[in-house]
Coordinates of C-alpha atoms in Angstrom, one line a residue:
M611 CA -56.6 -146.0 99.6
C612 CA -53.6 -144.1 100.7
F613 CA -51.4 -145.5 103.5
Y614 CA -48.0 -144.4 102.3
Y615 CA -46.9 -141.0 100.9
A616 CA -43.9 -138.7 100.6
V617 CA -43.2 -135.1 101.5
V618 CA -40.3 -133.8 99.5
K619 CA -39.8 -130.0 99.1
T620 CA -38.0 -130.2 95.7
N621 CA -40.6 -128.2 93.8
P622 CA -43.1 -126.2 96.0
K623 CA -43.6 -123.4 93.4
V624 CA -47.3 -124.0 92.7
L625 CA -48.2 -124.2 96.4
I626 CA -46.4 -120.9 97.0
E627 CA -48.0 -119.2 94.0
N628 CA -51.5 -120.1 95.2
G629 CA -50.9 -118.9 98.8
I630 CA -51.1 -122.3 100.3
I631 CA -47.6 -122.1 101.9
T632 CA -44.9 -119.5 102.0
E633 CA -41.2 -120.1 101.1
K634 CA -40.3 -119.3 104.7
Q635 CA -42.6 -122.1 106.0
L636 CA -40.7 -124.8 104.1
S637 CA -38.2 -124.7 107.0
L638 CA -40.9 -125.9 109.4
F639 CA -40.8 -129.5 108.3
S640 CA -38.3 -131.9 106.8
D641 CA -38.3 -134.1 103.7
K642 CA -39.6 -137.6 104.1
Q643 CA -39.4 -140.0 101.2
F644 CA -41.7 -142.7 102.7
V645 CA -44.3 -141.9 105.3
K646 CA -45.9 -145.0 106.8
G647 CA -49.5 -144.4 108.0
F648 CA -49.5 -147.4 110.4
D649 CA -46.7 -145.7 112.4
F650 CA -49.2 -142.9 113.0
P651 CA -46.6 -140.2 112.3
V652 CA -46.8 -136.5 113.0
M653 CA -47.0 -134.6 109.7
P654 CA -47.4 -131.1 108.3
V655 CA -51.0 -130.0 107.8
I656 CA -52.9 -126.8 107.2
S657 CA -56.2 -126.7 109.1
S658 CA -59.3 -124.7 108.8
D659 CA -58.8 -123.2 112.3
K660 CA -55.4 -121.7 111.4
P661 CA -55.2 -121.5 107.6
A662 CA -52.1 -119.3 107.6
E663 CA -50.0 -121.7 109.6
I664 CA -48.5 -125.1 109.1
Q665 CA -49.2 -127.4 112.1
M666 CA -48.0 -130.9 112.9
F667 CA -50.9 -133.3 113.3
R668 CA -50.8 -137.0 113.9
W669 CA -52.0 -139.2 111.0
G670 CA -54.9 -141.4 112.1
F671 CA -58.3 -139.8 113.0
V672 CA -59.2 -140.1 116.7
P673 CA -62.6 -139.1 118.1
P674 CA -62.7 -136.0 120.4
Q675 CA -64.0 -137.9 123.4
T676 CA -60.8 -139.9 123.6
Q677 CA -59.2 -139.3 127.1
S678 CA -55.5 -140.4 126.7
T679 CA -52.8 -141.1 124.2
E680 CA -52.9 -144.8 125.3
K681 CA -56.6 -145.0 124.4
A682 CA -56.0 -143.2 121.1
T683 CA -53.3 -145.8 120.2
A684 CA -55.7 -148.6 121.1
F685 CA -58.4 -147.0 119.0
L686 CA -56.1 -146.7 116.0
N687 CA -54.9 -150.3 116.4
Q688 CA -58.5 -151.4 116.3
Y689 CA -59.9 -149.1 113.6
N690 CA -58.2 -147.9 110.4
T691 CA -58.9 -144.2 110.2
L692 CA -55.9 -143.2 108.1
N693 CA -58.4 -142.7 105.3
A694 CA -62.1 -141.6 105.1
K695 CA -64.3 -142.4 102.1
A696 CA -65.8 -139.4 100.5
E697 CA -69.0 -141.2 99.7
N698 CA -69.7 -141.9 103.4
L699 CA -68.5 -138.8 105.2
F700 CA -71.7 -136.9 105.8
E701 CA -73.5 -140.1 107.1
S702 CA -70.6 -141.2 109.3
R703 CA -71.0 -140.7 113.1
L704 CA -67.2 -140.4 113.3
F705 CA -66.5 -138.1 110.4
S706 CA -69.7 -136.0 109.8
N707 CA -68.8 -133.1 112.1
A708 CA -65.3 -132.9 110.8
I709 CA -66.2 -132.8 107.1
Q710 CA -68.6 -130.0 107.8
N711 CA -66.4 -128.0 110.2
Q712 CA -62.9 -129.3 110.4
R713 CA -61.2 -129.7 107.0
C714 CA -57.5 -129.6 106.3
L715 CA -54.8 -129.7 103.6
V716 CA -52.2 -132.5 103.9
L717 CA -48.8 -131.5 102.3
C718 CA -47.3 -134.1 100.0
S719 CA -45.2 -134.7 96.9
G720 CA -46.4 -138.2 95.9
F721 CA -47.9 -141.4 97.2
F722 CA -47.3 -145.2 96.9
E723 CA -49.7 -147.8 95.7
W724 CA -49.5 -151.4 94.5
R725 CA -50.8 -153.1 91.4
H726 CA -51.8 -156.8 91.8
K727 CA -50.7 -159.2 89.1
N728 CA -54.0 -161.1 89.6
P729 CA -56.5 -158.8 91.4
E730 CA -58.9 -161.7 92.0
K731 CA -56.3 -163.6 94.0
K732 CA -55.7 -162.7 97.6
N733 CA -51.9 -163.4 97.7
S734 CA -51.2 -162.2 94.2
E735 CA -47.8 -160.8 93.4
K736 CA -47.7 -157.0 93.7
Y737 CA -45.8 -154.3 91.9
P738 CA -45.2 -151.0 93.7
F739 CA -45.7 -147.6 92.1
Y740 CA -44.8 -144.1 93.1
V741 CA -47.5 -141.6 91.9
S742 CA -46.7 -137.9 91.6
L743 CA -47.5 -134.8 89.5
K744 CA -45.8 -134.8 86.1
D745 CA -43.6 -131.9 87.2
D746 CA -42.8 -133.6 90.5
G747 CA -44.2 -130.6 92.3
M748 CA -45.7 -130.6 95.8
F749 CA -49.5 -130.8 96.1
V750 CA -52.1 -131.3 98.8
F751 CA -54.6 -134.0 99.8
G752 CA -58.0 -133.0 101.1
G753 CA -58.4 -134.2 104.7
I754 CA -60.4 -133.8 107.9
W755 CA -59.1 -133.2 111.4
E756 CA -60.0 -133.7 115.0
K757 CA -58.5 -133.0 118.4
F758 CA -58.7 -134.6 121.9
T759 CA -57.2 -133.8 125.3
D760 CA -55.0 -136.2 127.2
Q761 CA -56.6 -136.0 130.6
I762 CA -53.4 -137.1 132.3
S763 CA -50.9 -134.6 130.7
G764 CA -53.4 -132.0 129.6
E765 CA -51.9 -132.1 126.1
I766 CA -54.2 -131.3 123.2
I767 CA -53.5 -133.7 120.3
H768 CA -54.6 -133.0 116.7
T769 CA -55.2 -135.9 114.3
Y770 CA -56.3 -136.2 110.7
A771 CA -57.5 -138.5 108.0
I772 CA -56.9 -138.3 104.2
I773 CA -60.1 -138.4 102.2
T774 CA -60.3 -140.9 99.3
T775 CA -62.4 -141.0 96.2
Q776 CA -63.1 -143.5 93.3
A777 CA -60.0 -144.0 91.2
N778 CA -59.3 -142.1 88.0
E779 CA -58.2 -144.0 84.8
L780 CA -54.6 -144.1 85.9
M781 CA -55.3 -145.2 89.4
E782 CA -57.7 -147.9 88.2
L783 CA -54.6 -149.4 86.4
V784 CA -52.4 -149.1 89.4
H785 CA -54.7 -149.8 92.3
N786 CA -56.5 -152.5 90.4
T787 CA -58.2 -154.1 93.4
K788 CA -60.2 -151.6 95.4
K789 CA -59.8 -148.9 92.7
R790 CA -59.5 -145.9 95.1
M791 CA -57.3 -142.9 95.3
P792 CA -56.6 -140.0 97.7
L793 CA -58.5 -136.8 97.2
I794 CA -56.0 -134.4 95.4
L795 CA -57.1 -130.8 95.4
E796 CA -56.5 -128.4 92.5
P797 CA -54.1 -125.7 93.9
E798 CA -56.3 -122.9 92.8
K799 CA -59.2 -124.3 94.9
A800 CA -57.3 -125.7 97.8
M801 CA -57.5 -122.8 100.3
K802 CA -61.3 -122.5 99.6
W803 CA -61.5 -126.1 101.0
L804 CA -60.7 -124.6 104.4
D805 CA -63.6 -122.1 104.3
P806 CA -65.9 -122.8 107.2
N807 CA -68.9 -121.3 105.3
L808 CA -68.9 -123.9 102.5
S809 CA -72.3 -125.6 102.2
V810 CA -72.7 -129.4 102.0
D811 CA -73.2 -129.2 98.2
E812 CA -70.1 -127.0 97.8
I813 CA -68.0 -129.5 99.8
K814 CA -69.3 -132.4 97.7
T815 CA -68.1 -130.7 94.5
Y816 CA -64.5 -131.4 95.6
F817 CA -65.1 -135.1 95.7
Q818 CA -63.9 -135.8 92.2
P819 CA -61.0 -138.0 91.1
F820 CA -58.0 -135.9 90.1
D821 CA -57.2 -135.6 86.4
S822 CA -55.2 -138.6 85.2
D823 CA -53.3 -136.5 82.7
K824 CA -51.7 -134.4 85.4
L825 CA -50.2 -137.5 87.1
K826 CA -47.5 -140.0 86.4
A827 CA -46.9 -143.4 87.9
T828 CA -43.4 -144.8 88.3
P829 CA -42.9 -148.5 88.9
I830 CA -40.3 -148.9 91.7
K831 CA -38.2 -151.7 93.2
K832 CA -40.1 -153.9 95.6
I833 CA -40.0 -152.6 99.1
N834 CA -41.0 -153.9 102.5
P835 CA -43.4 -151.3 104.1
R836 CA -42.4 -152.5 107.6
L837 CA -38.9 -151.1 107.1
Q838 CA -37.7 -147.5 107.2
Y839 CA -37.2 -145.6 103.9
E840 CA -38.0 -142.1 104.9
N841 CA -34.5 -140.7 104.2
D842 CA -33.9 -142.8 101.1
P843 CA -34.2 -140.8 97.8
G844 CA -33.6 -144.0 95.8
I845 CA -37.0 -145.4 96.7
T846 CA -38.8 -143.6 93.9
V847 CA -36.4 -144.6 91.1
Y848 CA -37.8 -146.4 88.1
Y849 CA -37.5 -150.2 88.1
H850 CA -38.3 -152.3 85.1
Y851 CA -40.8 -155.2 85.4
Q852 CA -41.2 -157.3 82.2
E853 CA -44.7 -158.1 83.3
L854 CA -45.8 -154.5 83.1
N855 CA -44.6 -153.8 79.6
A856 CA -47.9 -154.3 77.8
M857 CA -49.8 -152.0 80.1
M858 CA -47.2 -149.3 80.0
K859 CA -47.0 -149.4 76.2
Q860 CA -50.8 -149.2 76.0
Y861 CA -50.9 -146.1 78.3
P862 CA -47.6 -144.3 77.7
Q863 CA -49.1 -141.0 78.9
Y864 CA -49.4 -142.3 82.5
F865 CA -46.2 -144.1 83.2
D866 CA -42.7 -142.7 83.8
K867 CA -39.5 -144.4 83.1
T868 CA -37.2 -141.5 84.0
V869 CA -34.2 -142.5 86.1
D870 CA -33.9 -140.1 89.1
L871 CA -30.2 -139.5 89.3
R872 CA -30.4 -138.2 92.9
G873 CA -30.5 -141.7 94.2
G874 CA -30.0 -145.4 93.3
A875 CA -32.2 -148.3 94.1
P876 CA -33.6 -148.4 97.7
T877 CA -30.7 -148.8 100.1
L878 CA -32.6 -150.2 103.1
F879 CA -33.9 -153.8 103.0

């Protein structure tokens, strides 16, 4: 799953080279070190209806018949639509139209996931990881979007969900309970994802776990997701856990121990 991610503009080169964003567009949104899905934040997205623009959509997919922001909030509090499972999209009453006609790219630079010490135990101790590209570059999640009109204010509100797939080898180690991961799109194919003429079979070819060898996972200091870390660069700094030594030695290609000198340990507790 993917309920927490980051948008940091340190290395946008690949997105710019592939025509996903322009250097000028980087000024349209600010860095956020820790984005919490359950706050339903407004985040930068590139949608199929305006592929040359960066728009600000609210995270948490809301059906188009919703009539007010109050009802939208009630819907999101009742149903978790931050993510949408790739395997069920075309059969879903909620998502089927969006996956066929309203796809989007969600800008990001990494995401957070937790490994359970004992995945069979409900309240098992957990270790947080920050997962990013090996060069710490920006990338995009594949998503779907929708819009509704607030009948009181007349405001048109856009919302989105991040698509998830089965985990790759790295994410099976990190997210060792549900073994899922967000749909990460190859930059060379990302803009084609927005093409309204894609067939069902063409869309389904995107539903593949991202290559583990292009990612790294950094164990970080334990955090409380209920608190605010969005302006804290120290949140992604490597933190040593003795209990993770064996796994990290067995799979050294996946785990990063680099100390990010831009920040220390998380400063907000």
